[in-house]
XYZ file of C-alpha atoms in Angstrom:
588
model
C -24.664 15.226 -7.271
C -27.497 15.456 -9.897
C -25.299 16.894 -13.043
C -27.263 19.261 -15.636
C -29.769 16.740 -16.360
C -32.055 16.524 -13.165
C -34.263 19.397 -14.216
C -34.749 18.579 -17.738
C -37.949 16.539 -17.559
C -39.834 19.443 -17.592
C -41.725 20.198 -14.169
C -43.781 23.498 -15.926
C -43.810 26.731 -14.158
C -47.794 26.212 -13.419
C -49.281 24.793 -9.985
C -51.871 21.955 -10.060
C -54.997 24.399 -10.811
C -53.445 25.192 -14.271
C -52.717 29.010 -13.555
C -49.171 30.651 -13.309
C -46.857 30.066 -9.977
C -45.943 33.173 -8.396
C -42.334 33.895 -9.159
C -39.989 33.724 -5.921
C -40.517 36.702 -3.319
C -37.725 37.801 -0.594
C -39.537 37.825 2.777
C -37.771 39.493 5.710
C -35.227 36.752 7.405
C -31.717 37.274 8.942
C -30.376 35.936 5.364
C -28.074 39.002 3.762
C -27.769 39.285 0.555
C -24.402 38.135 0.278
C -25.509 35.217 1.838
C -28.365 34.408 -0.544
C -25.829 35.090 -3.308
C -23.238 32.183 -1.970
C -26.104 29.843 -1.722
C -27.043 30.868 -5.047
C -23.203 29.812 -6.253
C -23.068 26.646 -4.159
C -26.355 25.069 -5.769
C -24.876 26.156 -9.528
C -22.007 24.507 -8.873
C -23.516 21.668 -7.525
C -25.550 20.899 -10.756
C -21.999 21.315 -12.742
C -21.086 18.857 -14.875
C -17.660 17.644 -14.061
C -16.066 19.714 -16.869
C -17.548 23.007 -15.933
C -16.588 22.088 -12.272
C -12.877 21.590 -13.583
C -13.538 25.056 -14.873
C -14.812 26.467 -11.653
C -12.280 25.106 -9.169
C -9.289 23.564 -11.092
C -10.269 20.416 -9.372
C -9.584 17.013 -11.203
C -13.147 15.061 -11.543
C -11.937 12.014 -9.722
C -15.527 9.868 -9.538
C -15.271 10.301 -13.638
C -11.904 9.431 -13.874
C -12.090 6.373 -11.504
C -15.102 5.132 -13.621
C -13.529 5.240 -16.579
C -10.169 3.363 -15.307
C -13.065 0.838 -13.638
C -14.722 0.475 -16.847
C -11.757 -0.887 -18.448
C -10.251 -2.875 -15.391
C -13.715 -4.922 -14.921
C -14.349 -5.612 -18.490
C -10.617 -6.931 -18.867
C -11.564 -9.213 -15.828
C -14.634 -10.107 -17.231
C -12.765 -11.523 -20.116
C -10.254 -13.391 -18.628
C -13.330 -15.274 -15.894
C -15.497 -15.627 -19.254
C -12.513 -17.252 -21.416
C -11.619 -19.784 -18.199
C -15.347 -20.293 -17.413
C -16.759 -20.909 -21.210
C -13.938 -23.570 -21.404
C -14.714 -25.344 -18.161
C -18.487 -25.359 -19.469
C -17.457 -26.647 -22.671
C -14.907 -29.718 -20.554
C -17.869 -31.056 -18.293
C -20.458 -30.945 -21.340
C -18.303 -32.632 -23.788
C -17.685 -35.131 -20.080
C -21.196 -35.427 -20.031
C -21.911 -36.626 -23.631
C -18.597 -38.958 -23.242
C -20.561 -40.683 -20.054
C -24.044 -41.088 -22.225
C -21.818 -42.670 -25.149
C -20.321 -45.044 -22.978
C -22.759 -46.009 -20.489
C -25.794 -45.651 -21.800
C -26.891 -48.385 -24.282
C -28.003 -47.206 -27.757
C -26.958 -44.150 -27.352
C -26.656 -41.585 -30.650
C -25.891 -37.893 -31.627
C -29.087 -37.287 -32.815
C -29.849 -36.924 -28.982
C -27.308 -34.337 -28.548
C -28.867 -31.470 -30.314
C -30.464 -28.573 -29.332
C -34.096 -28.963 -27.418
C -35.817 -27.087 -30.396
C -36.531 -27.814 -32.677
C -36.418 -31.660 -31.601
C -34.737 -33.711 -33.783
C -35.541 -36.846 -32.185
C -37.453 -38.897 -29.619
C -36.593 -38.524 -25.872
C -34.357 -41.368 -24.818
C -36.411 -43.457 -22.926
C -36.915 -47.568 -22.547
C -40.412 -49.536 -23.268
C -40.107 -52.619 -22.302
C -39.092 -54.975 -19.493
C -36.455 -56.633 -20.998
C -34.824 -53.422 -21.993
C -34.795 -52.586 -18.576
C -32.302 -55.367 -17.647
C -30.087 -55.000 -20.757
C -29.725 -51.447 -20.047
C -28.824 -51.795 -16.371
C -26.513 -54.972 -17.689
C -24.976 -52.772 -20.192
C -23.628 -49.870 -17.701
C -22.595 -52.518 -15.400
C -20.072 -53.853 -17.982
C -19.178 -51.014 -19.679
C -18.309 -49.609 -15.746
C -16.159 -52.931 -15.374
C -13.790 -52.047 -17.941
C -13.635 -48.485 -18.086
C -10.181 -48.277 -17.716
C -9.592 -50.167 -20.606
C -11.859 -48.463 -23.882
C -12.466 -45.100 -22.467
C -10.752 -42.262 -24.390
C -11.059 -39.739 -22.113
C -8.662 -40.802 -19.276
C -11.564 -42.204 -16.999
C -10.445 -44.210 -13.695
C -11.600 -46.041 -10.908
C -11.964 -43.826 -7.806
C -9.805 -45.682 -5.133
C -10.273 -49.084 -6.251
C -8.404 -51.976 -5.296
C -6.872 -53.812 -8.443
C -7.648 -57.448 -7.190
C -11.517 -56.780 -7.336
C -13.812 -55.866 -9.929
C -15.324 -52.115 -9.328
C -19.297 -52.221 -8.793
C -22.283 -50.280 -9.507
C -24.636 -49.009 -6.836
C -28.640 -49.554 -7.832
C -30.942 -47.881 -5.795
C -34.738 -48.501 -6.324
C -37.767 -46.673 -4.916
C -41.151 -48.784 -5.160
C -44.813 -48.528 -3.307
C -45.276 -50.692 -0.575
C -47.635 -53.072 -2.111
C -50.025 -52.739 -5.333
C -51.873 -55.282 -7.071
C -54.101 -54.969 -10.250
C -57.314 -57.397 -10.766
C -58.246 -58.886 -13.907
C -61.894 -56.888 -13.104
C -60.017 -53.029 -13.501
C -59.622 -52.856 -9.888
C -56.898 -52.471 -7.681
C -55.051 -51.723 -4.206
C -51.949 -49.812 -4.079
C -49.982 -48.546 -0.464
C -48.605 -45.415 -1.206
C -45.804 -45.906 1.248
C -42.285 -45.747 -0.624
C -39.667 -48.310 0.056
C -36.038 -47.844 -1.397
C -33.775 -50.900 -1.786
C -30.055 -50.468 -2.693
C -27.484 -53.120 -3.343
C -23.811 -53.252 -5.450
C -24.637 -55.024 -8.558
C -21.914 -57.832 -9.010
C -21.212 -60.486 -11.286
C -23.323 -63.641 -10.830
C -21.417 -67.169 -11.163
C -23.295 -69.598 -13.304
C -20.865 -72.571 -12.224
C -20.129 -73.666 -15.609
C -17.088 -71.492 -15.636
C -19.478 -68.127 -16.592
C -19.084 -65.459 -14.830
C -20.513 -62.368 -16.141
C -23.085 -59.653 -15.266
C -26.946 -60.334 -15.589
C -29.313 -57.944 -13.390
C -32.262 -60.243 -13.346
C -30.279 -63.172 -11.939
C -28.804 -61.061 -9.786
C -32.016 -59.507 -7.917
C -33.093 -63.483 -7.822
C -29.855 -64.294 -6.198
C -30.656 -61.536 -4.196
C -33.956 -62.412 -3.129
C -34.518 -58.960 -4.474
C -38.380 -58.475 -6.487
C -38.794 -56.194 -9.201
C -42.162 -55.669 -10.012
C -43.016 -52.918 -12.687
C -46.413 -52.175 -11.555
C -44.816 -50.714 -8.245
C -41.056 -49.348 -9.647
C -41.041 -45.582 -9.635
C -37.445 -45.797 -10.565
C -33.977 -47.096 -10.372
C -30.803 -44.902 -9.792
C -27.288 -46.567 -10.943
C -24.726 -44.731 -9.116
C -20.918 -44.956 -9.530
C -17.228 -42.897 -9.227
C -15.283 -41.788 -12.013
C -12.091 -39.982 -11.636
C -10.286 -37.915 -14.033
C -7.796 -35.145 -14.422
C -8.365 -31.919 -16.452
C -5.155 -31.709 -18.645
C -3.900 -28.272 -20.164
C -0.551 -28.394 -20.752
C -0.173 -26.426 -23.727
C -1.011 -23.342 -22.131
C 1.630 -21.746 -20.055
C 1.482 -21.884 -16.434
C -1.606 -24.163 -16.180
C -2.123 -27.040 -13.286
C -3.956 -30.273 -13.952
C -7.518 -29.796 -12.007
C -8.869 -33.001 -10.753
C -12.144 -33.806 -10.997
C -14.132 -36.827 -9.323
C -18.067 -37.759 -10.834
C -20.419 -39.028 -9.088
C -22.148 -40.818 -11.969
C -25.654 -41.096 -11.390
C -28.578 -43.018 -14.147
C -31.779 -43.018 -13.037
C -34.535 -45.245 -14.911
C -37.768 -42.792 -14.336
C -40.981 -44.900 -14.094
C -42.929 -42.133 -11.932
C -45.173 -41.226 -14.707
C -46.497 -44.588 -15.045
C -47.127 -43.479 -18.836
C -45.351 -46.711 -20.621
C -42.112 -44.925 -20.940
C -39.513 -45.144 -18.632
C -37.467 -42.001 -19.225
C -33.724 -42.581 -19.214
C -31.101 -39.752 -17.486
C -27.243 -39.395 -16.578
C -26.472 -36.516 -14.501
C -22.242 -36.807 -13.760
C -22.043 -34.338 -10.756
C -18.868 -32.974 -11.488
C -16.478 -31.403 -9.055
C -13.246 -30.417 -8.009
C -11.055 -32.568 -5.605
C -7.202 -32.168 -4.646
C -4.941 -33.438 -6.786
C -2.364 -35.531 -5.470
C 0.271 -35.999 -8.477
C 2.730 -33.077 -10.117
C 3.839 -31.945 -13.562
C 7.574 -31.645 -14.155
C 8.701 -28.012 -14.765
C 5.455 -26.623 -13.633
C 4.698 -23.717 -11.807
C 1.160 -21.611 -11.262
C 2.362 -19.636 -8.414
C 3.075 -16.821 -10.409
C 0.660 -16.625 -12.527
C -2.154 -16.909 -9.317
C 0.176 -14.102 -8.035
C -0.779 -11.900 -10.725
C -4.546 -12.810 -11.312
C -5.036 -12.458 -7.475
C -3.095 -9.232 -7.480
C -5.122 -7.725 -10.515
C -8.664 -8.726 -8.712
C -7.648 -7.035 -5.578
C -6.553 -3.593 -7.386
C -10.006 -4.222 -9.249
C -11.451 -4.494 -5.560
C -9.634 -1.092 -4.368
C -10.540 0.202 -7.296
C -14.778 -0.521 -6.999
C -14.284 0.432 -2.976
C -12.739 3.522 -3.680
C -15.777 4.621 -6.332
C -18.471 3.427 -4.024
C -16.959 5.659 -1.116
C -16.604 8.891 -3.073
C -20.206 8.556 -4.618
C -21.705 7.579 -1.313
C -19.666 10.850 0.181
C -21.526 12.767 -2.718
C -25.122 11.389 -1.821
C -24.616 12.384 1.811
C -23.165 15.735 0.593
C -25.733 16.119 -1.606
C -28.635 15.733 1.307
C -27.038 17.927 3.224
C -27.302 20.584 0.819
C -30.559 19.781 0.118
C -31.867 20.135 3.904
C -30.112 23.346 4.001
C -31.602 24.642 0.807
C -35.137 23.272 1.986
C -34.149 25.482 5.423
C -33.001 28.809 3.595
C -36.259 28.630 1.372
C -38.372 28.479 3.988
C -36.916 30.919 5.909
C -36.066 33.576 3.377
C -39.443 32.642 1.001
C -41.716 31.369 2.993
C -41.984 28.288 -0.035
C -41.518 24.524 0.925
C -39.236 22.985 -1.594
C -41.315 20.688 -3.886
C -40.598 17.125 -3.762
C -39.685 16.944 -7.350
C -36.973 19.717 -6.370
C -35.920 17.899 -3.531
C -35.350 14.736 -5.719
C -32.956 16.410 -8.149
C -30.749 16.090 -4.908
C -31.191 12.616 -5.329
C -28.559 10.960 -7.723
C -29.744 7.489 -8.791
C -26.688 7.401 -11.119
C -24.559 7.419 -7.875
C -26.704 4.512 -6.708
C -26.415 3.028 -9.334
C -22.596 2.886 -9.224
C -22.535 1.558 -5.612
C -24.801 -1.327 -6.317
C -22.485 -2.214 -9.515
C -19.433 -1.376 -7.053
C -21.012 -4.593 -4.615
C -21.171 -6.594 -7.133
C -18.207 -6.098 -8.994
C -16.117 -6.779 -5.380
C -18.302 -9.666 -3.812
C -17.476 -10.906 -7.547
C -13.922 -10.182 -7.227
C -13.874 -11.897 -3.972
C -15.874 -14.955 -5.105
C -13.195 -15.259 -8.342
C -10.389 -15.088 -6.122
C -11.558 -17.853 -4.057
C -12.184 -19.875 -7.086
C -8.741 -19.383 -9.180
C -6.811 -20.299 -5.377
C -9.540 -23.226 -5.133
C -10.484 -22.046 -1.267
C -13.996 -22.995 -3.001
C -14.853 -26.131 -5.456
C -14.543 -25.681 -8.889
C -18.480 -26.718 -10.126
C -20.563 -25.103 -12.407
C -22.598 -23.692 -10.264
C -19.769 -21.575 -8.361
C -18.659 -20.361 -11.689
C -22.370 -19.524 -12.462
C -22.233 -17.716 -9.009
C -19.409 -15.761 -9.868
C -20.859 -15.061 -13.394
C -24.149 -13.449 -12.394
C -22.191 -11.056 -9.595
C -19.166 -10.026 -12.160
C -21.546 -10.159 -15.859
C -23.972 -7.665 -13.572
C -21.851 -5.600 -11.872
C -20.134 -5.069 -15.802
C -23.440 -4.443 -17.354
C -24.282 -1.334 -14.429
C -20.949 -0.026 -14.571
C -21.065 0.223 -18.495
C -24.578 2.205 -18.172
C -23.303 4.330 -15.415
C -21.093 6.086 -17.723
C -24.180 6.813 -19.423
C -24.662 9.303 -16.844
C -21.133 11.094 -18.070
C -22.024 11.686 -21.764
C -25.742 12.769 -20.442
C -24.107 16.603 -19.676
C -23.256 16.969 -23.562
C -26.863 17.628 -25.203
C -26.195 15.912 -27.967
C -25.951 13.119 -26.581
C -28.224 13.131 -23.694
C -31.669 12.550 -25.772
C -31.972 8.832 -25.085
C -31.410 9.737 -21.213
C -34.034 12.741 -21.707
C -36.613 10.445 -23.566
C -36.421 7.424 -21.380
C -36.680 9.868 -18.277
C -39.601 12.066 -19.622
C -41.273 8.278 -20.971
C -40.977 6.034 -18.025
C -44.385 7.691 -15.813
C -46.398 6.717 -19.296
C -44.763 3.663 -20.547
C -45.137 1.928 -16.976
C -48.602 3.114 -17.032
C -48.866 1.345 -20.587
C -46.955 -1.706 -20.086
C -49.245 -2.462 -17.019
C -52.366 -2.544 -19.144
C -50.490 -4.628 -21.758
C -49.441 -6.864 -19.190
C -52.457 -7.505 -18.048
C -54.151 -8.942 -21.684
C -50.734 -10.593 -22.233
C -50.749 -12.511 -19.225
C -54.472 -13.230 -20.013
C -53.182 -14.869 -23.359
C -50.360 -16.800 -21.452
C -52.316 -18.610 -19.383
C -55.447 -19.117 -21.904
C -52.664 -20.532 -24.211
C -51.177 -22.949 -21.918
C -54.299 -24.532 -20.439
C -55.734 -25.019 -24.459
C -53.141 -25.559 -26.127
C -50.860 -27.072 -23.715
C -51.142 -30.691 -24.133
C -51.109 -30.658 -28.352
C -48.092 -28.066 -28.620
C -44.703 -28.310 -28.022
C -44.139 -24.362 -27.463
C -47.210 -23.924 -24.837
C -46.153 -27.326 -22.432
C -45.534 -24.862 -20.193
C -46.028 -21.685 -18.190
C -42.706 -20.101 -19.160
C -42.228 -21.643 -23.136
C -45.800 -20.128 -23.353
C -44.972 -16.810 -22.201
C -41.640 -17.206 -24.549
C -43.230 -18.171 -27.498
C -45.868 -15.339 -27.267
C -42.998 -12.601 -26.949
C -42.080 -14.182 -29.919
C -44.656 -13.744 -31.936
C -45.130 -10.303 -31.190
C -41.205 -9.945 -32.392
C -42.735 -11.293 -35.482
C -40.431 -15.029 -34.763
C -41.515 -18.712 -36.076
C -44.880 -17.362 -36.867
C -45.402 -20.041 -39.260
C -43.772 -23.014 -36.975
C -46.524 -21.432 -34.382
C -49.530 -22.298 -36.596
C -48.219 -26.039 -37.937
C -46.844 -27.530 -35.105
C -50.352 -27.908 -33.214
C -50.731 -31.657 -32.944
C -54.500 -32.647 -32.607
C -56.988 -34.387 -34.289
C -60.180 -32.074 -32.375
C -61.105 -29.971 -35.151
C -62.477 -27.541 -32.535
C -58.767 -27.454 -30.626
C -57.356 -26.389 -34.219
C -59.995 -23.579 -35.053
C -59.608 -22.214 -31.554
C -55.991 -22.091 -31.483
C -56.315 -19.950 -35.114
C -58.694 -17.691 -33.887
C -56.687 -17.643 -30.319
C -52.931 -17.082 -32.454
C -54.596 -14.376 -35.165
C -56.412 -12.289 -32.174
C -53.357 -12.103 -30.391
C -51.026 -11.323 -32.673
C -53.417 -8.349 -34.230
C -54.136 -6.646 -30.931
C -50.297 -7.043 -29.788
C -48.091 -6.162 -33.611
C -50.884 -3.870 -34.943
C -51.913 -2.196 -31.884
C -50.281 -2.588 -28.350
C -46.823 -2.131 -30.530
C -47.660 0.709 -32.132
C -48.797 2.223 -29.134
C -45.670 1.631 -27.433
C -43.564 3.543 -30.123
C -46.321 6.245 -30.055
C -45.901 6.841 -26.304
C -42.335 6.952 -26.628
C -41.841 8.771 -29.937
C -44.692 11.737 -28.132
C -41.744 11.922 -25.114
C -39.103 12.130 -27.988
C -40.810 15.008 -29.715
C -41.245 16.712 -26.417
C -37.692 16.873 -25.210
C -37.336 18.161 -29.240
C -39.478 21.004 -28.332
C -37.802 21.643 -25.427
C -34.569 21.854 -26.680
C -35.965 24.617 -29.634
C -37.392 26.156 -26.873
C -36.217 26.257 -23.650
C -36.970 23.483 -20.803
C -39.194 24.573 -17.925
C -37.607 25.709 -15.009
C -38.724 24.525 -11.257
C -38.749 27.278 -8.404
C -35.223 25.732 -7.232
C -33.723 26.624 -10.853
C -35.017 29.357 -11.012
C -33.445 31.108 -8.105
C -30.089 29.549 -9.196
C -30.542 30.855 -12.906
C -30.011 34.369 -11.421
C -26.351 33.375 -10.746
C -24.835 35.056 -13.518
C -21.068 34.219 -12.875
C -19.403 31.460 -15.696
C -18.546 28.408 -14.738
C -14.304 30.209 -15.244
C -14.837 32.809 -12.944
C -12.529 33.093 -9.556
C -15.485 33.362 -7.058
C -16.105 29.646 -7.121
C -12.422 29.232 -5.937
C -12.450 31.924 -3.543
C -15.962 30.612 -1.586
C -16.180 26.943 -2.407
C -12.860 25.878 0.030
C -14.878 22.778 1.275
C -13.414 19.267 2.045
C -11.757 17.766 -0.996
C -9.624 14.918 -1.988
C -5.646 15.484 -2.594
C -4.680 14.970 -5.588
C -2.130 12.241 -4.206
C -4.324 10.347 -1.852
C -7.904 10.282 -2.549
C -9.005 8.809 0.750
C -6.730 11.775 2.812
C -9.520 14.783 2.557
C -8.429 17.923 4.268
C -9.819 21.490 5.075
C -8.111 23.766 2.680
C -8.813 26.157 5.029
C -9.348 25.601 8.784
C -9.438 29.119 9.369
C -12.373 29.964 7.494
C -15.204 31.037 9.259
C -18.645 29.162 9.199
C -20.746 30.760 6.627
C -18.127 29.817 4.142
C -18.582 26.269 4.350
C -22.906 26.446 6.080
C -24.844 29.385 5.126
C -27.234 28.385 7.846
C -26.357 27.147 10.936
C-alpha cells in the first residue's frame, strides 16, 4: 500500500489549461450512500501508515516488523560473509606476492604498491638474454620449492625420484623475416609450441637448467622477431591453516601457476605477469580434535531462517501490491460509475508501491545470496574469488535495498520524510538536468582521451578519463591533473590548459550550482507545502471527507477482510465467512 506519502508531490487542483478542476459531483448510479461512505473508509485506511492502522484495527503491522527483524538478521550475515571473505582476499593476495618473490627474478616491493600514483616502472624484460635467465630462474626456483619456500608450498602429486618440471608454452607467427632495405614478410598464422623444460646434461658431471640449450637440444627455434609470448605453467599445492580459531578446517588449495612473457606489443618491452589461479580442492588429511560440523550446523541454520525470513517479506508485500490493484480497479470502477470521472493516472499510481518493489527485489537477492553462501561455507561450490565476489554483489545489494526500504517506514513521520519529499518532487527536473550535463560531460570524456590520452597517465583510457573528470569536478588532484601531462608539443600542453580550465569552470561554477539550485527550488517547495497545505488530487479529495479518526470502531466493524493470525503469518483466514459481499467488494 502507498502509506501517507503518495500524494505529497503536489499534483495541483488545476487541469492542463491552467483554470480550476471542477470539484467531484454525485451522478445518479445504484451506489447508496452508505456504500460510497465504506469506500470512502477503505481508501483512508489504505493510505494509513502502519501506526494509525494499529489504531484503526488493533492489528500488529507485520511487513514493518518483519523488516526490521530482516534488517538486523542480513546485516549480521553480512558481517560474518564479509569477515570470512576479506580474509580469504587478503590469503590469495599475500599467495600471490609470495609466488612473484619467489619465482620471478628481480623481483621488489616497490612493485607491490598501489597503481596510482606509480611508484615504479612496470616489471617488464628488455633484452634477449634476460629472457633466458628469467625463464632459467623460475625453473630452479620451481625445482626446489619444497625446500626455501616459507609458505608451505608443495609439489602437486609428484613422484620423489624425479625432479618436478615446468610447462613453456610459446605462441609465434608462422614465418617473418626483416631485410636490411626496411622491408619485410610476415605470415600471420600463429603456431604454439609447448614442451616440459628439464635439466640439460653437459657430460662433464653438470647437470643443471639452461633454457637456451635446452630449445637447441630440442631442436626448438626461438626467434624474437616472431615470439608473441611465452607462458610458464606449473602446480603448487598448499593448505590454508587456521587453527587458532575455534572450529576451523584446513581448506586446500591447488595453483595453477601461470608466467607469461608478453611480446605482443612488439614495443621493446616484454611485459612480465604471474597470475596463480587459485582454487579449492578436497582435502585429504585431518586435524586431531577437530570438528566443523557444528559450527556449519549453525551458520547453515542461521542462513536458512535468514531465507524464511526474506520469503516471508516478499510474500506479504507482493499480497499487498495485488491487494492494492484490486482496490485500485474497483475505485477506478466506482468513480466512473458514481462521477462520471476517469481516475487520473497519477491517482492510479499512488496504488502503486515502489517501496514494496523495492523490498521484493532486495528479498531475491538477499535469498539467491543466502543460497549461494550456503553452498560455499558446505563447499558444494569451489572456494575462488570469484564465487565469493558472486556471493558479495547478491548479499552487499540485497543489504544496501533492504537498509533504504526502511526509509519508506520513517517517511509517515513528517519530520522526517523531507529527504523522501525532495528527492520525489526533484527527480522529473534533475533527470531532465543530468541528461543535458551528461551530454557536455561525455563530450569532454572522449575529447580528453583521444588528446590527451597518449601523454597522461589519468586519460589512457575511456573509463580513468571519465574517473578523473568526476574528480575534478569533486574538486580532487586538481593540481596532479595539470603536472602530470608528459609532452614535449607545446601545442598538446596549451590545449590540455585551456581543455582542463574550460571544463572545470562550466562543471564547479555552473553545472554544480545548478544542480543544488534545482534541488534546493524542490526543497523550498515541499517547505511551502508543509506551511501551507499540499495539493490534493480528485482521489484525496473524496477520501478527505472521511471524517472518522484513525481510533474509531467503524474501521473494525467494516474492514473484516483476510488477515494474517497473529501465530502463523502464512495461515490467513476470513474473520468472518458470514459476511455478506459488500463488506469485503463494494462493487461487484
Amino acid at each position: 500500500m502507498a502509506g501517507n506519502i503518495g500524494y505529497e508531490d503536489g499534483h495541483p487542483n488545476i487541469n492542463s489549461s491552467g483554470h480550476a478542476k471542477p470539484p467531484l459531483r454525485r451522478q445518479p448510479s445504484y451506489y447508496t450512500p452508505d456504500m460510497e461512505d465504506r469506500m470512502r473508509r477503505r481508501l483512508k485506511f489504505f493510505f494509513m501508515d502502519p501506526i494509525e492502522k494499529l489504531r484503526a484495527k488493533k492489528r500488529i503491522p507485520w511487513k514493518m516488523l518483519l523488516q526490521v527483524v530482516k534488517v538486523i538478521l542480513v546485516t549480521i550475515q553480512l558481517c560474518i560473509f564479509g569477515l570470512e571473505r576479506g580474509n580469504f582476499v587478503d590469503y590469495v593476495e599475500k599467495n600471490t606476492i609470495s609466488l612473484k618473490h619467489l619465482f620471478l627474478k628481480d623481483w621488489e616491493p616497490a612493485y607491490e604498491t598501489l597503481p596510482y600514483p606509480p611508484a615504479t616502472g612496470t616489471y617488464a624484460v628488455y633484452e634477449i638474454s634476460s629472457v633466458f635467465e628469467h625463464i632459467d630462474f623460475v625453473s630452479n626456483q620451481y625445482s626446489k620449492m619444497n625446500h626455501i619456500a616459507i609458505g608451505g608450498y608443495h609439489f602437486w602429486n609428484h613422484n620423489a625420484s624425479t625432479i618436478p618440471t615446468v610447462s613453456m608454452c610459446k605462441t609465434n607467427y608462422y614465418s617473418g623475416s626483416y631485410f636490411p632495405n626496411g622491408t619485410f614478410i610476415f605470415n600471420p598464422r600463429l603456431i604454439r609450441t609447448c614442451a616440459n623444460v628439464t635439466q640439460v646434461d653437459f657430460g662433464n658431471g653438470t647437470v643443471k637448467f639452461d633454457f637456451k640449450e635446452f630449445l637447441k637440444r630440442k631442436n626448438i627455434r626461438l626467434s624474437l622477431d616472431r615470439l608473441l609470448k611465452i607462458e610458464l605453467n606449473f602446480l603448487v599445492h598448499t593448505v590454508r591453516l587456521e587453527l587458532d580459531v575455534p572450529h576451523r578446517c584446513p581448506i586446500c588449495f591447488l595453483m595453477n601457476v601461470s608466467i607469461t612473457f608478453d611480446n605482443s606489443d612488439r614495443n621493446g618491452q616484454m611485459l612480465v605477469f604471474l597470475n596463480p589461479n587459485i582454487s579449492e580442492i578436497g582435502c585429504r588429511g585431518s586435524i586431531i580434535g577437530l570438528n566443523e560440523t557444528e559450527k556449519k550446523r549453525v551458520q547453515t541454520a542461521f542462513d536458512i531462517f535468514i531465507i524464511i525470513v526474506s520469503t516471508m517479506s516478499s510474500i506479504l508485500c507482493l499480497r499487498s501490491i495485488w491487494r492494492a490493484q484490486s482496490l485500485k480497479k474497483e475505485t477506478a470502477k466506482f468513480f466512473k460509475n458514481h462521477f462520471r470521472k476517469v481516475l487520473e493516472w497519477y491517482d492510479r499510481l499512488e496504488f502503486l508501491n515502489m517501496w514494496f518493489i523495492l523490498i521484493v527485489i532486495n528479498d531475491c537477492l538477499t535469498i539467491v545470496g543466502s543460497c549461494f553462501k550456503i553452498k560455499i561455507e558446505t563447499r558444494n561450490v569451489p572456494n575462488t574469488s570469484q564465487n565469493y565476489d558472486l556471493c558479495a554483489i547478491m548479499l552487499g545489494t540485497g543489504n544496501l535495498l533492504s537498509w533504504i526500504g526502511v526509509l519508506r517506514y520513517l517517511g509517515f513521520f513528517k519530520k522526517y520524510n523531507i529527504l523522501i519529499l525532495t528527492l520525489k518532487r526533484a527527480a522529473p527536473n534533475v533527470l531532465r538536468f543530468l541528461t543535458c550535463a551528461l551530454l557536455m560531460y561525455f563530450g569532454f570524456v572522449f575529447c580528453g582521451w583521444v588528446i590527451l590520452g597518449p601523454y597522461h597517465i589519468k586519460f589512457r583510457h575511456l573509463s580513468t578519463t571519465s574517473e578523473c573528470l568526476f574528480s575534478l569536478v569533486n574538486g580532487d588532484d586538481m593540481f596532479v591533473t595539470f603536472s602530470a601531462l608528459q609532452t614535449s608539443n607545446s601545442f598538446i600542453w596549451f590545449y590540455s590548459r585551456v581543455y582542463l580550465y574550460c571544463f572545470i569552470g562550466i562543471f564547479i561554477y555552473v553545472v554544480l550550482s545548478l544542480f543544488i539550485a534545482v534541488i534546493m527550488d524542490s526543497y523550498e517547495t515541499i517547505k511551502h507545502y508543509y506551511e501551507n497545505g499540499f495539493p490534493r488530487s480528485e482521489l484525496f479529495e473524496f477520501i478527505d471527507e472521511c471524517t472518522d479518526p484513525p481510533h474509531s470502531e467503524i474501521y473494525r466493524q467494516e474492514l473484516r477482510g483476510w488477515d494474517c493470525s497473529t501465530v502463523f503469518c502464512f495461515c490467513c483466514k476470513n474473520r468472518n465467512p458470514e459476511e455478506l459481499e459488500e463488506s469485503t467488494r463494494l462493487i461487484g
